[in-house]
C-alpha atoms as a PDB file:
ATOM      1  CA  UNK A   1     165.184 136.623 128.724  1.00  0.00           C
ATOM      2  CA  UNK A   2     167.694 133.378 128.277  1.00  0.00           C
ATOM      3  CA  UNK A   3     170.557 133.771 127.376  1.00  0.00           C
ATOM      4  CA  UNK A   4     170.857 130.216 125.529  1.00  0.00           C
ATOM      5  CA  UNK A   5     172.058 130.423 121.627  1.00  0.00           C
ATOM      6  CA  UNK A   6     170.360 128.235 119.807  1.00  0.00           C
ATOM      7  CA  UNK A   7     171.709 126.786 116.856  1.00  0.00           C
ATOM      8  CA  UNK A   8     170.539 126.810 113.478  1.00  0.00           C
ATOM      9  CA  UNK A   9     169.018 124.220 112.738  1.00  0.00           C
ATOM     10  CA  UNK A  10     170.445 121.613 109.904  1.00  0.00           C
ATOM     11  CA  UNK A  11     169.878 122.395 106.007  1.00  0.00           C
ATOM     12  CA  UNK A  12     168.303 119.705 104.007  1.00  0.00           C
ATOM     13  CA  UNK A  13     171.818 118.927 102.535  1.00  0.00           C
ATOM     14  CA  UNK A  14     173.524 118.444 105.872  1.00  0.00           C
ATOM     15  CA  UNK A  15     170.682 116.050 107.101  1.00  0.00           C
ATOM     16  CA  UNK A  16     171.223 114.042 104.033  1.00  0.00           C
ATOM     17  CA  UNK A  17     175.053 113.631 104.471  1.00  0.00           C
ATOM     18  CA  UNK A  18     174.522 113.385 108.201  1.00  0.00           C
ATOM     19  CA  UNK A  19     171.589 110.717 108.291  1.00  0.00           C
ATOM     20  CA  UNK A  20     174.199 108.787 105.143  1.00  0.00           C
ATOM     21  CA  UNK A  21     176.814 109.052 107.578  1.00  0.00           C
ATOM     22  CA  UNK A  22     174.895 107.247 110.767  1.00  0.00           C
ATOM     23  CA  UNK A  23     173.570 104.277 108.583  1.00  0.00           C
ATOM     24  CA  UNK A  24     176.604 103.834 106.529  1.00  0.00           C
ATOM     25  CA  UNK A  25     178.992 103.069 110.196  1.00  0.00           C
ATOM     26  CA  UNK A  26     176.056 101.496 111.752  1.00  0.00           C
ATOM     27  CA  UNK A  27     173.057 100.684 109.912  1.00  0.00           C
ATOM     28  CA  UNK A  28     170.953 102.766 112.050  1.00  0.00           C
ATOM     29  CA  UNK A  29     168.148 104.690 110.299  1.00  0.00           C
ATOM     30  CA  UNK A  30     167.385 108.361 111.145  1.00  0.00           C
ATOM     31  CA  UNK A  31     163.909 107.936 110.236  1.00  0.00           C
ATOM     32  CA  UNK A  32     162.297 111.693 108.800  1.00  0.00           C
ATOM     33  CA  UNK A  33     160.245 111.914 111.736  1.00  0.00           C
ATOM     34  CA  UNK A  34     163.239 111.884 113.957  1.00  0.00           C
ATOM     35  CA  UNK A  35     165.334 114.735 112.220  1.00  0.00           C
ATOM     36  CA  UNK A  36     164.634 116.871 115.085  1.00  0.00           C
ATOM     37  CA  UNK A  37     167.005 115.001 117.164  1.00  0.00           C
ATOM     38  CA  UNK A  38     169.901 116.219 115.015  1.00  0.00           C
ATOM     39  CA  UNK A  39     169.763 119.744 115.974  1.00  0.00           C
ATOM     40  CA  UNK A  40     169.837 119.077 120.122  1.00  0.00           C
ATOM     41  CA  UNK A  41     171.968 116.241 119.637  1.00  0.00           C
ATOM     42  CA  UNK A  42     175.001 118.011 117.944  1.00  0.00           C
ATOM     43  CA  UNK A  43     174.572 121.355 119.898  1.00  0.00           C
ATOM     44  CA  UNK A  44     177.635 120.121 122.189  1.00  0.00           C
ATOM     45  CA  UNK A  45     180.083 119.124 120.117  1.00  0.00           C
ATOM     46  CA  UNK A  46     179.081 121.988 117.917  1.00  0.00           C
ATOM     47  CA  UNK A  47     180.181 124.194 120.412  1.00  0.00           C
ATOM     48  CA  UNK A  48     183.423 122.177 121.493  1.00  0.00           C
ATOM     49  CA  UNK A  49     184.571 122.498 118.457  1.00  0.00           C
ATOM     50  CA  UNK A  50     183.561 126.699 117.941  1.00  0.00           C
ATOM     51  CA  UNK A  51     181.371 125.706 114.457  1.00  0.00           C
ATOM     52  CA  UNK A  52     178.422 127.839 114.086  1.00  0.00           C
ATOM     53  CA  UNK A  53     175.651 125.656 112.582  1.00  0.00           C
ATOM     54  CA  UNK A  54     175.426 121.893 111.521  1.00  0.00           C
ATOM     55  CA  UNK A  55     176.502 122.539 107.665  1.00  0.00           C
ATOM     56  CA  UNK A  56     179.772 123.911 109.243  1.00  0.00           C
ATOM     57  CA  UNK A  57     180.508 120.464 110.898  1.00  0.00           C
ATOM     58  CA  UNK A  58     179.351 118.817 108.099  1.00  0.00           C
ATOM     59  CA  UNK A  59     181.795 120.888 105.486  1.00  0.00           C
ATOM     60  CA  UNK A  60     184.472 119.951 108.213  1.00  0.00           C
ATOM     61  CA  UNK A  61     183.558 115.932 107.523  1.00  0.00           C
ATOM     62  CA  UNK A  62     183.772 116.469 103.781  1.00  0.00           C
ATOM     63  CA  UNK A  63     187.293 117.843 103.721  1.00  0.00           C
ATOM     64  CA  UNK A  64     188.547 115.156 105.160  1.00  0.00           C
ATOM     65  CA  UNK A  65     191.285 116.486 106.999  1.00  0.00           C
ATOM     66  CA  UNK A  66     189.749 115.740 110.817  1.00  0.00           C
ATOM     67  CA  UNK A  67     189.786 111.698 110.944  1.00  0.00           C
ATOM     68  CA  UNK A  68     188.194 111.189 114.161  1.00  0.00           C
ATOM     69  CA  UNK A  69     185.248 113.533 113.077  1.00  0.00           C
ATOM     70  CA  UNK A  70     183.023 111.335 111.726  1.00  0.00           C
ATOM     71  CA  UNK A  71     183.512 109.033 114.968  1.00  0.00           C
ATOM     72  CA  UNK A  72     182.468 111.827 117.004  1.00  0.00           C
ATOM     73  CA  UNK A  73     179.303 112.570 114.733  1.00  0.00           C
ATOM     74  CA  UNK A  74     177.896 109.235 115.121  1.00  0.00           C
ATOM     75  CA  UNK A  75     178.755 108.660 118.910  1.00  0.00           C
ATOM     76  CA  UNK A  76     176.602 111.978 119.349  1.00  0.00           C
ATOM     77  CA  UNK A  77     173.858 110.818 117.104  1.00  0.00           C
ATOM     78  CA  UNK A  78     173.117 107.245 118.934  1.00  0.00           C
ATOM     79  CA  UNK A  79     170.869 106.666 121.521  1.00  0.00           C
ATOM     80  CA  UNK A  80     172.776 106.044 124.655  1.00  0.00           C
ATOM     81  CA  UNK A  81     169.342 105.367 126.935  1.00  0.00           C
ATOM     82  CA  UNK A  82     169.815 103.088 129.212  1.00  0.00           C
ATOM     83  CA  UNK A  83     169.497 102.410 133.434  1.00  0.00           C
ATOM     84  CA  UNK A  84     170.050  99.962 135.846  1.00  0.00           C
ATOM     85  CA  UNK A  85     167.615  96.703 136.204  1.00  0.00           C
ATOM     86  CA  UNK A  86     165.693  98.258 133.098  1.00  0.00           C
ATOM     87  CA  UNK A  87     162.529  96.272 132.580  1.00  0.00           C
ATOM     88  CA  UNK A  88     163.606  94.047 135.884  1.00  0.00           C
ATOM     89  CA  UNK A  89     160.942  91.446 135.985  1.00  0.00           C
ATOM     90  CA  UNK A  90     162.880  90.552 132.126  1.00  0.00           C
ATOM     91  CA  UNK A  91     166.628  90.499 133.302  1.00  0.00           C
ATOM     92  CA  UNK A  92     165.570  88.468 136.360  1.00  0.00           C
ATOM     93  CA  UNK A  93     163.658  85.657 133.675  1.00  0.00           C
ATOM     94  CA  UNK A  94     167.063  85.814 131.979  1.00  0.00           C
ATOM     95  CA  UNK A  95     169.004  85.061 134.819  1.00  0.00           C
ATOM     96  CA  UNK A  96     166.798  82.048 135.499  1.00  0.00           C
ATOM     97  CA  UNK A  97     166.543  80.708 132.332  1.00  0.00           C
ATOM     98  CA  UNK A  98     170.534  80.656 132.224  1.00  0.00           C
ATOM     99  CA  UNK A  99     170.690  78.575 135.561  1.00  0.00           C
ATOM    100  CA  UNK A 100     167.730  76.523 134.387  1.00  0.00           C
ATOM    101  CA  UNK A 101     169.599  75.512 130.818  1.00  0.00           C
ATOM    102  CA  UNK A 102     173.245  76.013 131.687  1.00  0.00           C
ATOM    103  CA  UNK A 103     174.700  72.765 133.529  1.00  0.00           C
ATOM    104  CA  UNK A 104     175.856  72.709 137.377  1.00  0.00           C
ATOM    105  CA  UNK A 105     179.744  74.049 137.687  1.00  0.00           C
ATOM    106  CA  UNK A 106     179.708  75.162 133.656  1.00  0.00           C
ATOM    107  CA  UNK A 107     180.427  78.892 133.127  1.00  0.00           C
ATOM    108  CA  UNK A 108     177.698  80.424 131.355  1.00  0.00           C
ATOM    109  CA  UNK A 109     178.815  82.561 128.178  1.00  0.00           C
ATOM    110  CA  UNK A 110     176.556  86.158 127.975  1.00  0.00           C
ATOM    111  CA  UNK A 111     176.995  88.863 125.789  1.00  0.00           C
ATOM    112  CA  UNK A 112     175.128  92.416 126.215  1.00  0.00           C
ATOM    113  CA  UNK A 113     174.775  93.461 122.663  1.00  0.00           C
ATOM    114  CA  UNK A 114     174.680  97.510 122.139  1.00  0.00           C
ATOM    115  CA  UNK A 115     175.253  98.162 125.907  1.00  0.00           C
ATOM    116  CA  UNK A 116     175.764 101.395 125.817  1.00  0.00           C
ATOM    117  CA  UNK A 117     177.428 102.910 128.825  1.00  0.00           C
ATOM    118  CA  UNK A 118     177.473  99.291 130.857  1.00  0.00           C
ATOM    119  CA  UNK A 119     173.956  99.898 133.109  1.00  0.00           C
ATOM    120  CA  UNK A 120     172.768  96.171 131.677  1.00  0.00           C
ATOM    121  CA  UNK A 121     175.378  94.052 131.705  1.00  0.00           C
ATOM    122  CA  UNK A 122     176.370  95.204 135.364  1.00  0.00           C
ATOM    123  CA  UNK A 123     172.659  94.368 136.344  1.00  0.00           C
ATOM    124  CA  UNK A 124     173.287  91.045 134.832  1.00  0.00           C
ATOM    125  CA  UNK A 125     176.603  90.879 137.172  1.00  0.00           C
ATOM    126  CA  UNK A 126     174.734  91.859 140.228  1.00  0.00           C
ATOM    127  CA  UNK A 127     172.135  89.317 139.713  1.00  0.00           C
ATOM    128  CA  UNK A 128     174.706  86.141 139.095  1.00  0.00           C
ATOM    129  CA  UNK A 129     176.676  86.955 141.727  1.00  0.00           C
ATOM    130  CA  UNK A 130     173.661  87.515 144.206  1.00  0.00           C
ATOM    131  CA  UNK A 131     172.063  83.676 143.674  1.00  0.00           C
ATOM    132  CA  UNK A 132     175.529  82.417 144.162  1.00  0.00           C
ATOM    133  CA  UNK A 133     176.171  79.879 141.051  1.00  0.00           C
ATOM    134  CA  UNK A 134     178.885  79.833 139.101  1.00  0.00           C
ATOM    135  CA  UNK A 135     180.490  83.245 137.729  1.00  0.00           C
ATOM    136  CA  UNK A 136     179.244  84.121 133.900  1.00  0.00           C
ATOM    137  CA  UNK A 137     181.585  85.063 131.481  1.00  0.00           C
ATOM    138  CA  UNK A 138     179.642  88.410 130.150  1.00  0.00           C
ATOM    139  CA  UNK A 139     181.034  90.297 127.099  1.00  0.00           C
ATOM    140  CA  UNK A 140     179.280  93.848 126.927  1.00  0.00           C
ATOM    141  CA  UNK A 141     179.655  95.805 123.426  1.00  0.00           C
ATOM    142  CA  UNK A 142     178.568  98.751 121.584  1.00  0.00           C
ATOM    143  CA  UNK A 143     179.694 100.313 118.352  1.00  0.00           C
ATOM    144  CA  UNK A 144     180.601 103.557 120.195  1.00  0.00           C
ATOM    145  CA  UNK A 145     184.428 103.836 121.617  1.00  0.00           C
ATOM    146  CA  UNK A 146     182.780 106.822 124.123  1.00  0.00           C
ATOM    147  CA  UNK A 147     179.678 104.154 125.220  1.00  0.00           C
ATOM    148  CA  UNK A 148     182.390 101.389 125.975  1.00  0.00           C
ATOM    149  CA  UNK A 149     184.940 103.939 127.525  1.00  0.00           C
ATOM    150  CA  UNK A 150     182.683 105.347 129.942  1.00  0.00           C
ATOM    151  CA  UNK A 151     181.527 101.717 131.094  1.00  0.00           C
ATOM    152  CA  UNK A 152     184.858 100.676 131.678  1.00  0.00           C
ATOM    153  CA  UNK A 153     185.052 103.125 133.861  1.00  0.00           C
ATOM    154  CA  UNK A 154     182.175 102.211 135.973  1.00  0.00           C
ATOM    155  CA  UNK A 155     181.592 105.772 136.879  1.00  0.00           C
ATOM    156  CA  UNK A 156     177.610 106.550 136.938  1.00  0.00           C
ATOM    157  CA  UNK A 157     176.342 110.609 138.216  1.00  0.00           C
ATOM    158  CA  UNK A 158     173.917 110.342 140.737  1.00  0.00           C
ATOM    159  CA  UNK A 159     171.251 110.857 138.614  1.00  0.00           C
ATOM    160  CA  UNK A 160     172.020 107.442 136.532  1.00  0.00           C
ATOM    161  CA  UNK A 161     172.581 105.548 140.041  1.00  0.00           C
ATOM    162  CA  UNK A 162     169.591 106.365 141.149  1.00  0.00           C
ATOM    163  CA  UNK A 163     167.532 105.162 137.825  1.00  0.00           C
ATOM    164  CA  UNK A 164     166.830 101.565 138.584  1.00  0.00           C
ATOM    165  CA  UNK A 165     169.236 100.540 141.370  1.00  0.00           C
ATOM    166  CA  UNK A 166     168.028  99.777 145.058  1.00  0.00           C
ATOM    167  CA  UNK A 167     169.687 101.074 147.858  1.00  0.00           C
ATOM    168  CA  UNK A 168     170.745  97.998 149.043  1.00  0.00           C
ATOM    169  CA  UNK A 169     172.827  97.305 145.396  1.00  0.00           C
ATOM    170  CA  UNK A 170     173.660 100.266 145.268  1.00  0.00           C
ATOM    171  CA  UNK A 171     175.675 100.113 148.671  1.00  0.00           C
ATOM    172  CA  UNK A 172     177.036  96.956 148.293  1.00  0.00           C
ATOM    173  CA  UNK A 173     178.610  97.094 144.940  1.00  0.00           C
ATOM    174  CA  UNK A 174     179.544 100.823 144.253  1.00  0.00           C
ATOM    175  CA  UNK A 175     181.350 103.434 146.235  1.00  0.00           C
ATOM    176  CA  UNK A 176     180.818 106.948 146.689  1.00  0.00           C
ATOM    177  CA  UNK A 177     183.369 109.050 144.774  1.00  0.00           C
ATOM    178  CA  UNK A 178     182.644 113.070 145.392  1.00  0.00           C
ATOM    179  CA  UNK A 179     179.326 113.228 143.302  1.00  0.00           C
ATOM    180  CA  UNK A 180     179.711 110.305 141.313  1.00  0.00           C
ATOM    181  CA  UNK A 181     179.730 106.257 142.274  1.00  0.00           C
ATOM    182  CA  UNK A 182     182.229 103.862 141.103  1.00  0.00           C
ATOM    183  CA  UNK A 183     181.801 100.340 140.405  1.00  0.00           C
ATOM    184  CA  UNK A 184     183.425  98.109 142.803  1.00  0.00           C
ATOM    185  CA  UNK A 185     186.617  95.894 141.479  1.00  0.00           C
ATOM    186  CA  UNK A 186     184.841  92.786 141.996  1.00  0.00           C
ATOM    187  CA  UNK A 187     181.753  93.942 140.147  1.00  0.00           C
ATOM    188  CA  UNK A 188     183.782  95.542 137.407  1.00  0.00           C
ATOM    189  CA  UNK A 189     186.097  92.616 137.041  1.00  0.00           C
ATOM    190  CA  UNK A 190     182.749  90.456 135.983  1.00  0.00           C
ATOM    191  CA  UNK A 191     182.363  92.119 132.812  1.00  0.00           C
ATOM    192  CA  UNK A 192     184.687  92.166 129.630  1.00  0.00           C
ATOM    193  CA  UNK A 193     183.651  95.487 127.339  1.00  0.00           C
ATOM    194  CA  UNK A 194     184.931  95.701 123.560  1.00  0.00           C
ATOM    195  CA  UNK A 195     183.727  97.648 120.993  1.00  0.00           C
ATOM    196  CA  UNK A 196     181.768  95.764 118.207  1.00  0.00           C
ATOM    197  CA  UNK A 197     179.627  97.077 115.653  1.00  0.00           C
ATOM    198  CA  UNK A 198     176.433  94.142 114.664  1.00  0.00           C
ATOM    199  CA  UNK A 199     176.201  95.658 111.557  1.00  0.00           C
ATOM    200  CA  UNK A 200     179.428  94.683 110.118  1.00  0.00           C
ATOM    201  CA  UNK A 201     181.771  92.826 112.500  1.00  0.00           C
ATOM    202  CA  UNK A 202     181.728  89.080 112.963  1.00  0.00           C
ATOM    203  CA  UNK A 203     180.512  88.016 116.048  1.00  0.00           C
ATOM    204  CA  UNK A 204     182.532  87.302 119.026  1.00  0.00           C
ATOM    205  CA  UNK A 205     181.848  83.753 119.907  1.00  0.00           C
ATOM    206  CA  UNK A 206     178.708  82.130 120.946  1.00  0.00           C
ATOM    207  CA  UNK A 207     176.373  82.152 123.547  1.00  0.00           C
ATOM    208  CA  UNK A 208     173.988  81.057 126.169  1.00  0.00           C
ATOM    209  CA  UNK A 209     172.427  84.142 126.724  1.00  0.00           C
ATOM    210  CA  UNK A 210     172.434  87.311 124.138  1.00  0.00           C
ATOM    211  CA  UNK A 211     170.504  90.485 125.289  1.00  0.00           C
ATOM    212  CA  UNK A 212     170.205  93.270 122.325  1.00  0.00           C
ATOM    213  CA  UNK A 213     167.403  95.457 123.156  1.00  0.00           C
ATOM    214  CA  UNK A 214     165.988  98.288 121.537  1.00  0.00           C
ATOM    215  CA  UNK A 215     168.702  98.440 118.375  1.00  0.00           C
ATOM    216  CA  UNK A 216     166.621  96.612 115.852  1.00  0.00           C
ATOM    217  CA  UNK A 217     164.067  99.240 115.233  1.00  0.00           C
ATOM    218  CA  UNK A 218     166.824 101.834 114.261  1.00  0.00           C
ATOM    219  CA  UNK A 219     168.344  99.855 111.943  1.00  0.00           C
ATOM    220  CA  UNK A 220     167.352  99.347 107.907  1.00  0.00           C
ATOM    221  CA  UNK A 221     165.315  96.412 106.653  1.00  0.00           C
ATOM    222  CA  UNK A 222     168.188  94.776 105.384  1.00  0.00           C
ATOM    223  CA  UNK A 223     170.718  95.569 107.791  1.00  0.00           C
ATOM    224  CA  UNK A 224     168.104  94.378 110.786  1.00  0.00           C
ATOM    225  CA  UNK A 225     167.788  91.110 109.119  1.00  0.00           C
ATOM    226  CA  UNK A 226     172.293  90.590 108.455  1.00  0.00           C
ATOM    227  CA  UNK A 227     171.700  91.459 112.690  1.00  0.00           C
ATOM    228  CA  UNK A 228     169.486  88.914 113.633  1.00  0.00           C
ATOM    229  CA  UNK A 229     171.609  86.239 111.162  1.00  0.00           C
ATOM    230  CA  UNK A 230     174.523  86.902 113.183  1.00  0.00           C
ATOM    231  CA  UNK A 231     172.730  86.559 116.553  1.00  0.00           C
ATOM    232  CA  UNK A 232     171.397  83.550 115.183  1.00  0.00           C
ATOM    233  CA  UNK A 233     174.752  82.762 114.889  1.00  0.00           C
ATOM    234  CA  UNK A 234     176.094  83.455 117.969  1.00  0.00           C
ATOM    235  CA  UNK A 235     173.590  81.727 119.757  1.00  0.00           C
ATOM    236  CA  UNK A 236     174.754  77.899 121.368  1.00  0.00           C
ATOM    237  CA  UNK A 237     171.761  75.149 120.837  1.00  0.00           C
ATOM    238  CA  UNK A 238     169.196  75.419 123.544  1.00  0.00           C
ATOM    239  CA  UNK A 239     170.202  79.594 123.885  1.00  0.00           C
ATOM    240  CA  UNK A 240     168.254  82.560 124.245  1.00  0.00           C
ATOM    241  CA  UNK A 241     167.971  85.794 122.332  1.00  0.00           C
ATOM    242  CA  UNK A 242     166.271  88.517 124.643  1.00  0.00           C
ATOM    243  CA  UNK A 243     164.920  91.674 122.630  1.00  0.00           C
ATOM    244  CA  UNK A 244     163.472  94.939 123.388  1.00  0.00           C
ATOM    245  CA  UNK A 245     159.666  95.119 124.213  1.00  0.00           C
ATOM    246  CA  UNK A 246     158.584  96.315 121.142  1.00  0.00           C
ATOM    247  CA  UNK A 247     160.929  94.322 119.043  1.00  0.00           C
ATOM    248  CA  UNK A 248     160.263  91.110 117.294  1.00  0.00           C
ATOM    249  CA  UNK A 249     162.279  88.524 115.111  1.00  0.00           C
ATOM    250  CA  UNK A 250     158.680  87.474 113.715  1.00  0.00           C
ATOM    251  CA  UNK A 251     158.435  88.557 110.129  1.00  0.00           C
ATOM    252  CA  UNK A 252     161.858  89.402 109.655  1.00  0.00           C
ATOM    253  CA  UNK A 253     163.509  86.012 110.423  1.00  0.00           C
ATOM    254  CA  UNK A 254     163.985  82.511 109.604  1.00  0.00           C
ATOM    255  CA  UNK A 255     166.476  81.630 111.892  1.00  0.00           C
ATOM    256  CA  UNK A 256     164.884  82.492 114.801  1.00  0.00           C
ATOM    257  CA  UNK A 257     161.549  81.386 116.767  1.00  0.00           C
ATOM    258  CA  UNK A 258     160.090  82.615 119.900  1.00  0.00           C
ATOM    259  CA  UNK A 259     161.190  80.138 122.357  1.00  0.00           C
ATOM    260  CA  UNK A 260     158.561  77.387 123.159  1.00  0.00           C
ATOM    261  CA  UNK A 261     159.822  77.164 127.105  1.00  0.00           C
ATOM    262  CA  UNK A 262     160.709  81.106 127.824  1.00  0.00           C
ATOM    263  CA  UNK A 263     157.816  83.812 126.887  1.00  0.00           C
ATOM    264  CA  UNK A 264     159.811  86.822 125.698  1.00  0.00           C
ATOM    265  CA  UNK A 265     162.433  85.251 124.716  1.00  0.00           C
ATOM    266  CA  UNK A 266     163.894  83.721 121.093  1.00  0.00           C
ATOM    267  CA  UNK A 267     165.804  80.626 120.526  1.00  0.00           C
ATOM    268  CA  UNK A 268     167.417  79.179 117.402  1.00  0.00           C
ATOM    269  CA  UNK A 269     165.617  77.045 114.808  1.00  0.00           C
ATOM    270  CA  UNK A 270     166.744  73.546 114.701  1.00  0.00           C
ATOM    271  CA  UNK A 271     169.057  73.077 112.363  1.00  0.00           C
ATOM    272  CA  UNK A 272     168.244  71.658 108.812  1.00  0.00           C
ATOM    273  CA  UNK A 273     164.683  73.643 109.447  1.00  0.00           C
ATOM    274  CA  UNK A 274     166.409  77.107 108.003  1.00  0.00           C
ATOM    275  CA  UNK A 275     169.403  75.916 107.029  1.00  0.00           C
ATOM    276  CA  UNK A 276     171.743  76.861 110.279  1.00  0.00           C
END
């Protein structure tokens, strides 16, 4: 028989304050049908913190007297999910479209948008540096301080080096260190990380390339469409907005179009046509 202690699992009134609490710091939805996730994803840090059940945590959040609790809530409750060269054939287009609409000798700007723990923006490095062109300036951000902390590290388990990367990359640009694998210093040094949340902070500049995949369906109707404003935003004239596969801007944006020269990708509307 195992051994395992399960928790119990969340009252109605801890789901409540708990799903309040996600959307309120991010704008990300915990959608009824995804409740279940609540349970497995706070077992941990229930048990870090010796609390017997959800409504326990959730009575610690009320009294207000832990100030980094509610940080810790939400970084459990996001969805981290990410690998190395996800969806390749689509960060390879990127790549190409950036050389094909960036100038000779210019530094193109790129910013990985919800990057978790730093698998897609170091993909991106690998890439640029592999055809040889001119260096890209890539900002990666997410909203959680553990997500950004852990890629600045550049420390990936075996398990996550092995999801996505080739031998070959994974040789040349990370070294062995016990059971895990660092990220080189000259891979590293190619990306800039800084915590950022879409729903609510400005955005950090603007862009030729801006990858945020597979955010927009967690988020709220409204909040979704303040999102794709500000990538709309951030994006230079002539740049490219890449989504996730089952995300569109169609329907729930003015500001953007799919981009006539790019399948996949989006592009700004011309200004004067939505009133950028």
């Amino acid at each position: 028989m195992s051994s395992a202690v399960r928790t119990q699992p969340p009252s109605a009134g801890a789901t409540t304050v708990l799903s309040a609490l996600l959307e309120a710091r991010t704008g990300q939805q915990l959608a009824a049908n995804r409740t279940w996730r609540l349970e497995a994803a706070l077992g941990p840090l229930l048990a870090e913190l010796a609390l017997p059940h959800a409504d326990a945590l959730v009575a610690r959040l009320l009294d207000g007297q832990d100030h980094r609790i509610g940080d810790r809530i939400v970084d459990v409750l996001l969805n981290h999910e990410t690998s190395f060269f996800r969806d390749a054939g689509v960060i390879e287009s990127a790549v190409e479209a950036v050389r094909a609409a960036v100038p000779l000798g210019t530094r193109p700007r790129i910013w990985c948008a919800a990057c978790a723990t730093g698998q897609e923006p170091l993909s991106l490095a690998m890439l640029f540096a592999e055809d040889g062109g001119t260096a890209p300036d890539i900002l990666a951000t997410d909203v959680s301080a553990s997500a950004i902390a852990r890629a600045r590290s550049g420390s990936y388990s075996q398990f996550e080096i092995q999801r996505g990367l080739p031998i070959r990359r994974m040789m040349r640009w990370f070294e062995s260190d016990g059971g895990d694998w660092i990220a080189n210093k000259a891979l590293l040094s190619a990306v800039s990380y800084r915590r950022h949340n879409l729903a609510t902070d400005p955005v950090p500049g603007r862009y030729d390339l801006i990858l945020c995949r597979n955010v927009l369906f967690y988020l709220t109707p409204v909040v979704r469409q303040i999102v794709l404003e500000r990538l709309a935003q951030a994006l230079k004239p002539g740049a490219l907005l890449l989504l996730g596969a089952g995300e569109t801007v169609i329907g729930q944006s003015e500001l953007l179009r799919p981009s006539t020269a790019h399948r996949g990708f989006y592009e700004r509307v011309a200004t004067g046509a939505a009133g950028l």
